[in-house]
């Protein structure tokens, strides 16, 4: 008889495997962990003789995969609370950006911040996410826009992983905005990103994926295409901030490079959705900036569903468009703003978020052989995770089989 490290009994399991039952649910289930991986999962009644070093009797609680925040900009200096007040008095995000504020103002603050200030402030945000059951966090650069600060942001991301229990996925977003030094020459800035900043970050093994902001206040589709060619030549996955404020053909562009994800996509058309479906690109919806910027153009939810495009949800945690550091609130907002179902929301922060990071074979569902990243919740049904906002029913979080205090 095999001795497992840990065994969970008397538990309901939302495996989030797509299949016959909603939430891939197994009621009265059991789940075993050995060596940080899921070693058995199924109905408790099918568990034959067993032995485990630790047995957790969970009294009818629910187990889900640990949550994944697949789109954040949580390393940054300063804040933009003043711009928040300006927007409340009627100035738009775009107007602020064009006047030299917006992303550029965070670039100034980030360039001026010390490494330890960047690390400590980002750590507080990561810890806040972990407390809600998040085990994997994607972190983007993009507030440096020079080699030194872009590298420093990615190093902070790497150090976050070394000093906390969550996995951190590092995304190079050198093409986030046009820095002041290149104000009238965005092509030269893109050349610098392609020929200097990205290769340097890549050499230092700081790049898990490449992202860009395709928008009329940032980079055009042809400029982004050049960057994506370079990423592909280095065999790095790409993803895109696409069609957030206008239809720039972002979804089509992302799909043409088989991007992992196209994010925001409020202005994506039916053709764009079809392109995402055929390339297997995940649609990452971001209710935070939608709410905070007072957007009214909804992402094409019905088309995404009709074309079976996987939908993920993320916080987009950043100081400008989304000062939101709660994946649970993002889920709740996705129900009220986008009318996603609670099941779509949970899939959006587990299975589909894992796919958006290229990590689905390893995590995102509770299946044999996957990482034992899981949460025990004090809930009576998984819908409760989208229903409640500001109430944390987390009982225990396990990452790689280890309990997180
Ligand atoms: O995802 N859209 C571009 N980038 C961020 C905003 C970053 C910022 O405003 O600082 C976003 O919304
Ligand atoms: Fe973003």
Coordinates of C-alpha atoms and ligand atoms in Angstrom, one line a residue:
X1 CA 0.0 0.0 0.0
X2 CA 1.3 3.4 -1.0
X3 CA 1.7 6.0 1.8
X4 CA 0.7 9.5 0.7
X5 CA 2.1 12.6 2.3
X6 CA -1.4 14.1 2.8
X7 CA -4.9 13.1 2.4
X8 CA -8.1 15.3 2.3
X9 CA -11.3 13.5 3.3
X10 CA -14.9 14.6 3.9
X11 CA -14.6 17.3 1.3
X12 CA -16.4 18.5 -1.8
X13 CA -14.0 19.1 -4.7
X14 CA -14.4 21.7 -7.6
X15 CA -11.8 20.1 -9.8
X16 CA -12.5 22.7 -12.5
X17 CA -11.9 20.1 -15.2
X18 CA -14.2 20.8 -18.0
X19 CA -16.6 17.9 -18.4
X20 CA -19.9 16.5 -17.3
X21 CA -20.6 18.3 -13.9
X22 CA -20.6 22.0 -13.2
X23 CA -17.3 23.1 -11.7
X24 CA -16.0 19.5 -12.5
X25 CA -17.5 18.9 -9.0
X26 CA -17.0 15.7 -7.0
X27 CA -19.2 15.7 -3.9
X28 CA -18.0 13.7 -0.9
X29 CA -14.6 13.5 -2.5
X30 CA -11.0 12.7 -1.4
X31 CA -7.7 14.1 -2.7
X32 CA -4.2 12.9 -1.9
X33 CA -0.9 14.7 -2.3
X34 CA 2.6 13.2 -2.5
X35 CA 5.8 15.0 -3.4
X36 CA 4.0 18.3 -4.0
X37 CA 1.7 16.7 -6.6
X38 CA -1.8 15.4 -6.7
X39 CA -1.5 11.7 -6.3
X40 CA -5.2 10.7 -6.2
X41 CA -8.5 12.5 -6.6
X42 CA -12.1 11.1 -6.8
X43 CA -15.1 10.2 -4.8
X44 CA -14.2 9.1 -1.2
X45 CA -16.3 6.0 -1.7
X46 CA -13.9 4.8 -4.4
X47 CA -10.9 5.2 -2.1
X48 CA -9.9 1.6 -1.2
X49 CA -7.3 1.0 1.5
X50 CA -5.2 4.0 2.1
X51 CA -2.4 5.3 4.3
X52 CA -1.2 8.9 4.7
X53 CA 1.3 10.7 6.9
X54 CA -1.3 13.5 7.5
X55 CA -5.1 13.2 7.1
X56 CA -7.2 16.4 6.9
X57 CA -10.9 15.7 7.6
X58 CA -12.6 18.8 6.2
X59 CA -16.1 18.5 7.4
X60 CA -17.8 19.1 4.1
X61 CA -15.7 22.1 3.1
X62 CA -14.8 22.8 -0.6
X63 CA -11.5 22.3 -2.3
X64 CA -10.6 24.3 -5.5
X65 CA -7.4 24.8 -7.5
X66 CA -5.5 27.7 -6.0
X67 CA -6.3 30.9 -7.7
X68 CA -4.1 32.5 -10.5
X69 CA -3.8 36.2 -11.2
X70 CA -2.7 36.1 -14.9
X71 CA -2.3 39.9 -15.5
X72 CA -0.8 42.4 -13.1
X73 CA 1.6 45.4 -13.1
X74 CA 2.2 45.2 -9.4
X75 CA 5.8 46.4 -9.4
X76 CA 5.8 50.2 -9.5
X77 CA 6.9 53.3 -7.8
X78 CA 4.6 56.0 -6.4
X79 CA 0.9 56.1 -7.0
X80 CA -1.6 58.0 -9.2
X81 CA -4.2 59.0 -6.6
X82 CA -4.0 62.6 -7.9
X83 CA -4.9 61.4 -11.4
X84 CA -7.7 59.4 -9.8
X85 CA -9.1 62.6 -8.4
X86 CA -8.6 64.4 -11.8
X87 CA -10.6 61.7 -13.5
X88 CA -13.4 62.1 -10.9
X89 CA -13.6 65.7 -11.9
X90 CA -14.0 64.8 -15.6
X91 CA -10.6 64.5 -17.2
X92 CA -10.2 61.3 -19.1
X93 CA -7.5 58.6 -18.9
X94 CA -6.5 59.3 -22.4
X95 CA -6.3 63.1 -21.8
X96 CA -4.1 62.6 -18.8
X97 CA -1.8 60.2 -20.8
X98 CA -1.5 62.7 -23.7
X99 CA -0.6 65.5 -21.2
X100 CA 2.4 63.4 -20.0
X101 CA 0.7 61.8 -17.0
X102 CA -0.6 58.3 -16.9
X103 CA 1.9 55.5 -17.5
X104 CA 4.7 58.1 -18.0
X105 CA 4.1 59.5 -14.5
X106 CA 4.6 56.0 -13.0
X107 CA 7.7 55.6 -15.2
X108 CA 9.2 58.7 -13.5
X109 CA 8.3 57.4 -10.1
X110 CA 9.6 53.9 -10.8
X111 CA 12.9 55.1 -12.2
X112 CA 13.4 57.2 -9.1
X113 CA 12.5 54.4 -6.6
X114 CA 15.1 52.3 -4.9
X115 CA 15.2 48.6 -5.6
X116 CA 14.2 47.8 -2.0
X117 CA 11.2 50.2 -2.1
X118 CA 10.0 48.6 -5.3
X119 CA 10.5 45.1 -3.8
X120 CA 8.8 45.9 -0.4
X121 CA 5.8 47.6 -1.9
X122 CA 5.3 44.8 -4.5
X123 CA 5.6 42.2 -1.8
X124 CA 2.8 43.7 0.1
X125 CA 0.6 43.4 -2.9
X126 CA 1.6 39.8 -3.6
X127 CA 1.0 38.9 0.0
X128 CA -2.5 40.4 -0.2
X129 CA -3.2 38.2 -3.2
X130 CA -1.8 35.1 -1.5
X131 CA -4.1 35.7 1.5
X132 CA -7.1 35.4 -0.9
X133 CA -5.9 32.0 -2.2
X134 CA -3.7 33.1 -5.1
X135 CA -0.7 30.8 -5.8
X136 CA 0.5 32.1 -9.2
X137 CA 0.9 35.7 -10.1
X138 CA 2.0 37.2 -13.4
X139 CA 4.0 40.3 -13.0
X140 CA 4.9 42.7 -15.9
X141 CA 7.7 45.2 -16.4
X142 CA 6.7 48.3 -18.3
X143 CA 7.3 51.2 -15.9
X144 CA 11.0 51.5 -16.7
X145 CA 11.1 51.9 -20.4
X146 CA 14.9 52.0 -20.2
X147 CA 17.1 48.9 -19.9
X148 CA 18.2 49.5 -16.3
X149 CA 14.7 50.0 -14.9
X150 CA 13.0 47.3 -17.0
X151 CA 15.7 44.8 -15.8
X152 CA 15.3 46.0 -12.2
X153 CA 11.5 45.5 -12.3
X154 CA 12.0 42.0 -13.6
X155 CA 14.6 41.3 -11.0
X156 CA 12.1 42.5 -8.4
X157 CA 9.6 40.0 -9.8
X158 CA 12.2 37.2 -9.5
X159 CA 13.1 38.2 -6.0
X160 CA 9.4 38.2 -5.1
X161 CA 9.3 34.5 -6.0
X162 CA 12.4 33.8 -3.9
X163 CA 10.8 35.4 -0.8
X164 CA 7.2 34.3 -1.0
X165 CA 5.5 31.0 -1.5
X166 CA 3.7 32.0 -4.8
X167 CA 5.0 31.3 -8.3
X168 CA 5.8 34.5 -10.2
X169 CA 5.6 34.6 -14.0
X170 CA 7.7 37.4 -15.4
X171 CA 6.5 39.3 -18.5
X172 CA 8.6 41.8 -20.4
X173 CA 6.4 44.9 -21.3
X174 CA 9.0 47.3 -22.6
X175 CA 6.5 48.3 -25.2
X176 CA 4.0 49.7 -22.7
X177 CA 4.3 53.4 -23.5
X178 CA 6.6 55.8 -25.4
X179 CA 9.0 57.3 -22.9
X180 CA 9.6 61.1 -22.9
X181 CA 13.1 60.7 -24.4
X182 CA 11.5 59.2 -27.6
X183 CA 8.4 61.3 -27.5
X184 CA 8.4 62.1 -31.3
X185 CA 10.0 58.9 -32.4
X186 CA 8.1 55.8 -31.3
X187 CA 9.7 53.7 -34.1
X188 CA 13.2 54.3 -32.7
X189 CA 11.9 53.4 -29.2
X190 CA 10.5 50.2 -30.6
X191 CA 13.9 49.5 -32.2
X192 CA 15.6 50.0 -28.9
X193 CA 13.1 47.6 -27.2
X194 CA 13.7 45.0 -29.9
X195 CA 17.4 45.3 -30.3
X196 CA 18.5 46.2 -26.8
X197 CA 16.1 45.9 -23.9
X198 CA 14.5 42.6 -24.7
X199 CA 17.7 40.8 -25.7
X200 CA 19.3 42.0 -22.4
X201 CA 16.4 40.9 -20.2
X202 CA 16.2 37.6 -22.1
X203 CA 19.9 36.9 -21.7
X204 CA 19.5 37.3 -17.9
X205 CA 16.7 34.8 -18.0
X206 CA 14.1 37.3 -16.8
X207 CA 11.5 36.9 -19.5
X208 CA 8.8 34.2 -19.5
X209 CA 6.7 36.1 -22.0
X210 CA 6.5 39.3 -24.0
X211 CA 3.6 41.7 -23.9
X212 CA 2.8 45.1 -25.6
X213 CA 0.2 47.8 -25.5
X214 CA -1.4 48.1 -28.9
X215 CA -3.5 51.3 -28.8
X216 CA -3.6 54.7 -30.4
X217 CA -1.9 56.2 -27.3
X218 CA 0.8 53.6 -27.4
X219 CA 2.0 51.3 -30.3
X220 CA 0.5 50.5 -33.6
X221 CA -0.2 46.9 -34.9
X222 CA 2.8 47.0 -37.3
X223 CA 5.1 48.2 -34.6
X224 CA 3.9 45.4 -32.2
X225 CA 4.3 42.8 -35.1
X226 CA 8.0 43.7 -35.3
X227 CA 8.4 43.1 -31.6
X228 CA 6.5 39.8 -31.7
X229 CA 8.7 38.6 -34.6
X230 CA 11.7 39.2 -32.4
X231 CA 10.0 37.4 -29.5
X232 CA 9.2 34.4 -31.7
X233 CA 12.8 34.3 -33.0
X234 CA 13.8 33.9 -29.3
X235 CA 11.1 31.3 -28.8
X236 CA 9.3 33.5 -26.2
X237 CA 5.5 33.4 -25.9
X238 CA 3.6 36.6 -26.6
X239 CA 0.5 38.2 -25.3
X240 CA -1.2 41.6 -25.9
X241 CA -3.0 44.5 -24.3
X242 CA -5.5 44.6 -27.2
X243 CA -8.4 46.8 -28.2
X244 CA -8.9 48.3 -24.7
X245 CA -9.9 51.8 -25.8
X246 CA -10.4 51.4 -29.5
X247 CA -10.4 48.6 -32.2
X248 CA -6.8 48.5 -33.3
X249 CA -7.0 45.0 -34.8
X250 CA -5.3 43.8 -31.6
X251 CA -7.1 40.5 -31.3
X252 CA -6.3 39.6 -34.9
X253 CA -2.7 40.6 -34.4
X254 CA -2.4 38.5 -31.2
X255 CA -4.0 35.5 -32.9
X256 CA -1.8 35.8 -35.9
X257 CA 1.2 35.2 -33.6
X258 CA -0.6 32.4 -31.6
X259 CA -0.5 34.6 -28.6
X260 CA -1.1 33.0 -25.2
X261 CA -3.7 35.7 -24.5
X262 CA -5.4 38.9 -25.7
X263 CA -6.2 41.1 -22.7
X264 CA -8.9 43.8 -22.2
X265 CA -10.5 43.3 -25.7
X266 CA -13.5 45.6 -25.1
X267 CA -13.4 46.9 -28.7
X268 CA -12.6 43.5 -30.3
X269 CA -15.0 42.7 -33.2
X270 CA -16.6 39.4 -34.2
X271 CA -13.7 38.8 -36.7
X272 CA -11.3 39.3 -33.9
X273 CA -13.1 36.8 -31.7
X274 CA -13.1 34.2 -34.5
X275 CA -9.3 34.8 -34.9
X276 CA -8.8 34.2 -31.2
X277 CA -10.8 31.0 -31.4
X278 CA -8.8 29.6 -34.2
X279 CA -5.4 30.4 -32.6
X280 CA -6.4 29.0 -29.2
X281 CA -5.7 32.4 -27.6
X282 CA -7.2 33.0 -24.2
X283 CA -9.4 36.2 -23.7
X284 CA -8.3 37.8 -20.5
X285 CA -11.1 40.1 -19.2
X286 CA -10.2 42.9 -16.8
X287 CA -13.2 44.3 -14.9
X288 CA -11.0 46.5 -12.7
X289 CA -9.9 49.1 -15.4
X290 CA -13.4 48.8 -17.0
X291 CA -15.0 49.9 -13.8
X292 CA -12.4 52.4 -12.7
X293 CA -12.1 54.1 -16.1
X294 CA -15.9 54.2 -16.4
X295 CA -15.9 52.3 -19.6
X296 CA -19.2 51.5 -21.3
X297 CA -18.1 49.3 -24.2
X298 CA -18.4 45.7 -23.0
X299 CA -16.1 43.0 -24.2
X300 CA -17.8 40.7 -26.8
X301 CA -18.8 38.1 -24.2
X302 CA -21.5 36.4 -26.2
X303 CA -19.2 36.0 -29.2
X304 CA -16.5 34.6 -27.0
X305 CA -18.9 32.0 -25.6
X306 CA -20.3 31.1 -29.0
X307 CA -16.8 30.6 -30.3
X308 CA -15.7 28.7 -27.2
X309 CA -12.8 31.1 -26.5
X310 CA -11.5 30.4 -23.0
X311 CA -12.1 33.4 -20.8
X312 CA -9.8 34.3 -17.9
X313 CA -10.2 37.1 -15.4
X314 CA -7.4 39.1 -13.7
X315 CA -6.9 42.1 -11.5
X316 CA -4.7 44.1 -13.8
X317 CA -3.3 45.5 -10.5
X318 CA -1.6 48.8 -11.4
X319 CA -1.5 52.4 -10.0
X320 CA -3.4 54.0 -12.9
X321 CA -6.3 52.1 -14.5
X322 CA -6.8 49.4 -11.8
X323 CA -5.7 50.0 -8.3
X324 CA -7.3 46.7 -7.4
X325 CA -5.5 44.1 -5.4
X326 CA -8.2 41.5 -5.0
X327 CA -8.8 38.6 -7.3
X328 CA -12.0 37.8 -5.4
X329 CA -13.3 41.3 -6.1
X330 CA -12.3 40.9 -9.8
X331 CA -14.5 37.8 -9.9
X332 CA -17.4 39.5 -8.3
X333 CA -17.1 42.5 -10.7
X334 CA -16.9 40.1 -13.6
X335 CA -20.4 38.9 -12.6
X336 CA -22.0 42.3 -12.2
X337 CA -20.2 44.2 -15.0
X338 CA -19.8 41.5 -17.6
X339 CA -22.6 39.1 -16.5
X340 CA -20.2 36.2 -16.4
X341 CA -21.5 33.2 -14.4
X342 CA -19.9 32.3 -11.1
X343 CA -18.6 29.1 -12.8
X344 CA -17.0 31.2 -15.6
X345 CA -15.4 33.4 -13.0
X346 CA -13.9 30.5 -11.1
X347 CA -12.7 28.9 -14.4
X348 CA -11.3 32.4 -15.2
X349 CA -9.0 32.5 -12.2
X350 CA -8.0 28.8 -12.3
X351 CA -8.1 26.7 -15.5
X352 CA -8.2 29.5 -18.1
X353 CA -5.8 31.7 -16.2
X354 CA -3.3 28.8 -16.2
X355 CA -3.8 28.4 -19.9
X356 CA -3.3 32.2 -20.4
X357 CA 0.2 31.7 -18.8
X358 CA 1.0 28.5 -20.7
X359 CA 0.9 26.5 -17.5
X360 CA -2.3 24.4 -17.9
X361 CA -0.4 21.1 -18.0
X362 CA 1.0 21.9 -14.6
X363 CA -1.8 23.6 -12.7
X364 CA -5.2 25.3 -12.9
X365 CA -7.3 22.1 -12.3
X366 CA -7.3 19.4 -9.6
X367 CA -6.1 16.4 -11.6
X368 CA -3.7 13.6 -11.1
X369 CA 0.0 14.7 -11.6
X370 CA -0.6 18.4 -11.3
X371 CA 1.0 20.7 -8.7
X372 CA -0.8 20.5 -5.4
X373 CA -1.8 24.2 -5.4
X374 CA -5.2 24.2 -3.8
X375 CA -7.5 26.1 -1.5
X376 CA -9.8 24.8 1.2
X377 CA -12.8 27.1 1.6
X378 CA -15.4 27.7 4.2
X379 CA -18.2 27.8 1.7
X380 CA -21.3 25.8 1.0
X381 CA -21.0 26.1 -2.9
X382 CA -18.3 27.4 -5.3
X383 CA -20.7 30.1 -6.5
X384 CA -20.1 31.8 -3.1
X385 CA -16.6 32.8 -4.3
X386 CA -18.1 35.2 -6.9
X387 CA -21.2 36.0 -4.8
X388 CA -19.3 37.6 -1.9
X389 CA -17.0 40.6 -2.1
X390 CA -14.8 41.7 0.8
X391 CA -15.4 38.5 2.8
X392 CA -12.6 36.0 2.7
X393 CA -13.7 32.4 3.3
X394 CA -10.2 31.0 2.8
X395 CA -9.7 28.2 5.3
X396 CA -6.2 27.0 4.1
X397 CA -4.0 27.5 1.1
X398 CA -1.6 24.8 -0.1
X399 CA 1.2 25.6 -2.6
X400 CA 3.2 22.8 -4.0
X401 CA 1.7 20.6 -1.3
X402 CA 2.9 22.9 1.5
X403 CA 0.5 24.8 3.7
X404 CA 0.9 28.6 3.6
X405 CA 0.6 30.3 7.0
Ligands
LIG1 O1 -3.6 47.2 -18.4 N1 -3.5 49.5 -20.7 C1 -2.3 49.6 -20.5 N2 -1.7 49.3 -19.3 C2 -2.4 49.2 -18.1 C3 -2.5 50.5 -17.4 C4 -1.3 50.9 -16.8 C5 -1.4 52.2 -16.2 O2 -2.3 53.0 -16.4 O3 -0.4 52.5 -15.4 C6 -3.7 48.4 -18.1 O4 -4.8 49.0 -18.0
LIG2 FE1 -2.6 45.7 -18.0

